[in-house]
Amino acid sequence: MKNFIWILCALACIGVFCAGCSGALAAERYAESERYTAGNFTYSAAAVRKIDLHWVNGRVDVLRGGADTLSVSESGDSLTDAQKLHWLLDGDTLYIQFCQSGYKGTIPDASKHLTLEIPEGIELEVKTVSAPVQLEEHALEHAEIETASGAISIDSLAAEEIEISSVSGSVLCGAMSAGDEIELDTTSGKISAEQLTANEIKISSVSGSVSCGELNARDEIDVTSTSGKIMVDSLRAQEAELNSVSGSVTAALAECGKMDVGTTSGAVRLTLLDGLGASIRFRSTSGSLHADHYDVSGENLVFGDGACRVRVDTTSGSLTVE
């Protein structure tokens, strides 16, 4: 997920990849370009096991296709062959490129809204520069979506592994489940997820906020932010780690074996749901404690049966336990 080589290269070209592409465009070069075909097309759903899409701007809508023959189309109807999308079916992998390899010129505004129909159960890789990406409900083998400044919006997604990243665009997810891992990553864009279920869940943002409904991990949850706040309505995991430097951390614990929470100046608020017991060790330089109905055992504040072991470390941030 941390491999942003393609995105960084794309960001270096933002000066020529103008918004709307009404200015000059210097497109990336890609291998075996002579084998590609230009323009909208249809393909057999049974022939494809992986789709690899590289796009620049406009918009990308990924639709669930239930027919034997699926379509791929862009909105522009007066594009030259060089300006049109280019595609290649190589074995069972379908490659889709924004335009002709190395194209230099202009492309009319609003002509690059891509509608992509895909079959269920495939691998999907989508990389865009500024184009937002919208996915409706899908069940896939693997999903990897990266953007530089485009927002990513997902209605519902199930896959063995899910990797979603945006540098400055927001990431908005409905319900997502993975057999193995879900990883969400942004730099300044916010992350919002209604429900995530996986063996491991990893969420990171530098300055963007992280807001989650339900986080359900069979093993581990790791949520980090530098200045953005972290909010989790319901957390279930064997192990969990929530860290923010100046952002606050608010989490409601439904089930956990062990959890570490760390902030520098951000306040921490923990809610124990459904009678969950916790043994909390709180260490802070100047932060205050706000809690009722607990016992003290050594360094630990014991709530109920103390089953969930929690360590909270702050510099000036306070701790509130409800």
mmCIF file with all atom_site columns, N, CA and C in Angstrom, residues 5 17 52 83 103 257 320:
data_model
loop_
_atom_site.group_PDB
_atom_site.id
_atom_site.type_symbol
_atom_site.label_atom_id
_atom_site.label_alt_id
_atom_site.label_comp_id
_atom_site.label_asym_id
_atom_site.label_entity_id
_atom_site.label_seq_id
_atom_site.pdbx_PDB_ins_code
_atom_site.Cartn_x
_atom_site.Cartn_y
_atom_site.Cartn_z
_atom_site.occupancy
_atom_site.B_iso_or_equiv
_atom_site.pdbx_formal_charge
_atom_site.auth_seq_id
_atom_site.auth_comp_id
_atom_site.auth_asym_id
_atom_site.auth_atom_id
_atom_site.pdbx_PDB_model_num
ATOM 1  N N  . ILE A 1 5   ? 4.817   4.939  -5.988  1.00 0.00 ? 5   ILE A N  1
ATOM 2  C CA . ILE A 1 5   ? 5.698   5.351  -7.074  1.00 0.00 ? 5   ILE A CA 1
ATOM 3  C C  . ILE A 1 5   ? 4.897   5.883  -8.245  1.00 0.00 ? 5   ILE A C  1
ATOM 4  N N  . PHE A 1 17  ? -1.044  17.697 -16.578 1.00 0.00 ? 17  PHE A N  1
ATOM 5  C CA . PHE A 1 17  ? -2.340  17.039 -16.527 1.00 0.00 ? 17  PHE A CA 1
ATOM 6  C C  . PHE A 1 17  ? -3.327  18.045 -15.952 1.00 0.00 ? 17  PHE A C  1
ATOM 7  N N  . ASP A 1 52  ? -6.775  -4.041 -14.993 1.00 0.00 ? 52  ASP A N  1
ATOM 8  C CA . ASP A 1 52  ? -5.754  -3.090 -14.561 1.00 0.00 ? 52  ASP A CA 1
ATOM 9  C C  . ASP A 1 52  ? -6.023  -1.767 -15.285 1.00 0.00 ? 52  ASP A C  1
ATOM 10 N N  . GLN A 1 83  ? -6.725  10.319 -28.551 1.00 0.00 ? 83  GLN A N  1
ATOM 11 C CA . GLN A 1 83  ? -7.316  10.837 -27.322 1.00 0.00 ? 83  GLN A CA 1
ATOM 12 C C  . GLN A 1 83  ? -8.190  9.815  -26.612 1.00 0.00 ? 83  GLN A C  1
ATOM 13 N N  . TYR A 1 103 ? 0.926   10.328 -25.576 1.00 0.00 ? 103 TYR A N  1
ATOM 14 C CA . TYR A 1 103 ? 0.164   11.359 -26.281 1.00 0.00 ? 103 TYR A CA 1
ATOM 15 C C  . TYR A 1 103 ? 0.479   12.757 -25.731 1.00 0.00 ? 103 TYR A C  1
ATOM 16 N N  . GLY A 1 257 ? -9.185  -7.940 23.543  1.00 0.00 ? 257 GLY A N  1
ATOM 17 C CA . GLY A 1 257 ? -8.301  -8.604 24.476  1.00 0.00 ? 257 GLY A CA 1
ATOM 18 C C  . GLY A 1 257 ? -7.272  -7.645 25.021  1.00 0.00 ? 257 GLY A C  1
ATOM 19 N N  . THR A 1 320 ? -11.001 10.073 29.441  1.00 0.00 ? 320 THR A N  1
ATOM 20 C CA . THR A 1 320 ? -12.357 9.935  29.973  1.00 0.00 ? 320 THR A CA 1
ATOM 21 C C  . THR A 1 320 ? -12.822 8.512  29.686  1.00 0.00 ? 320 THR A C  1
#
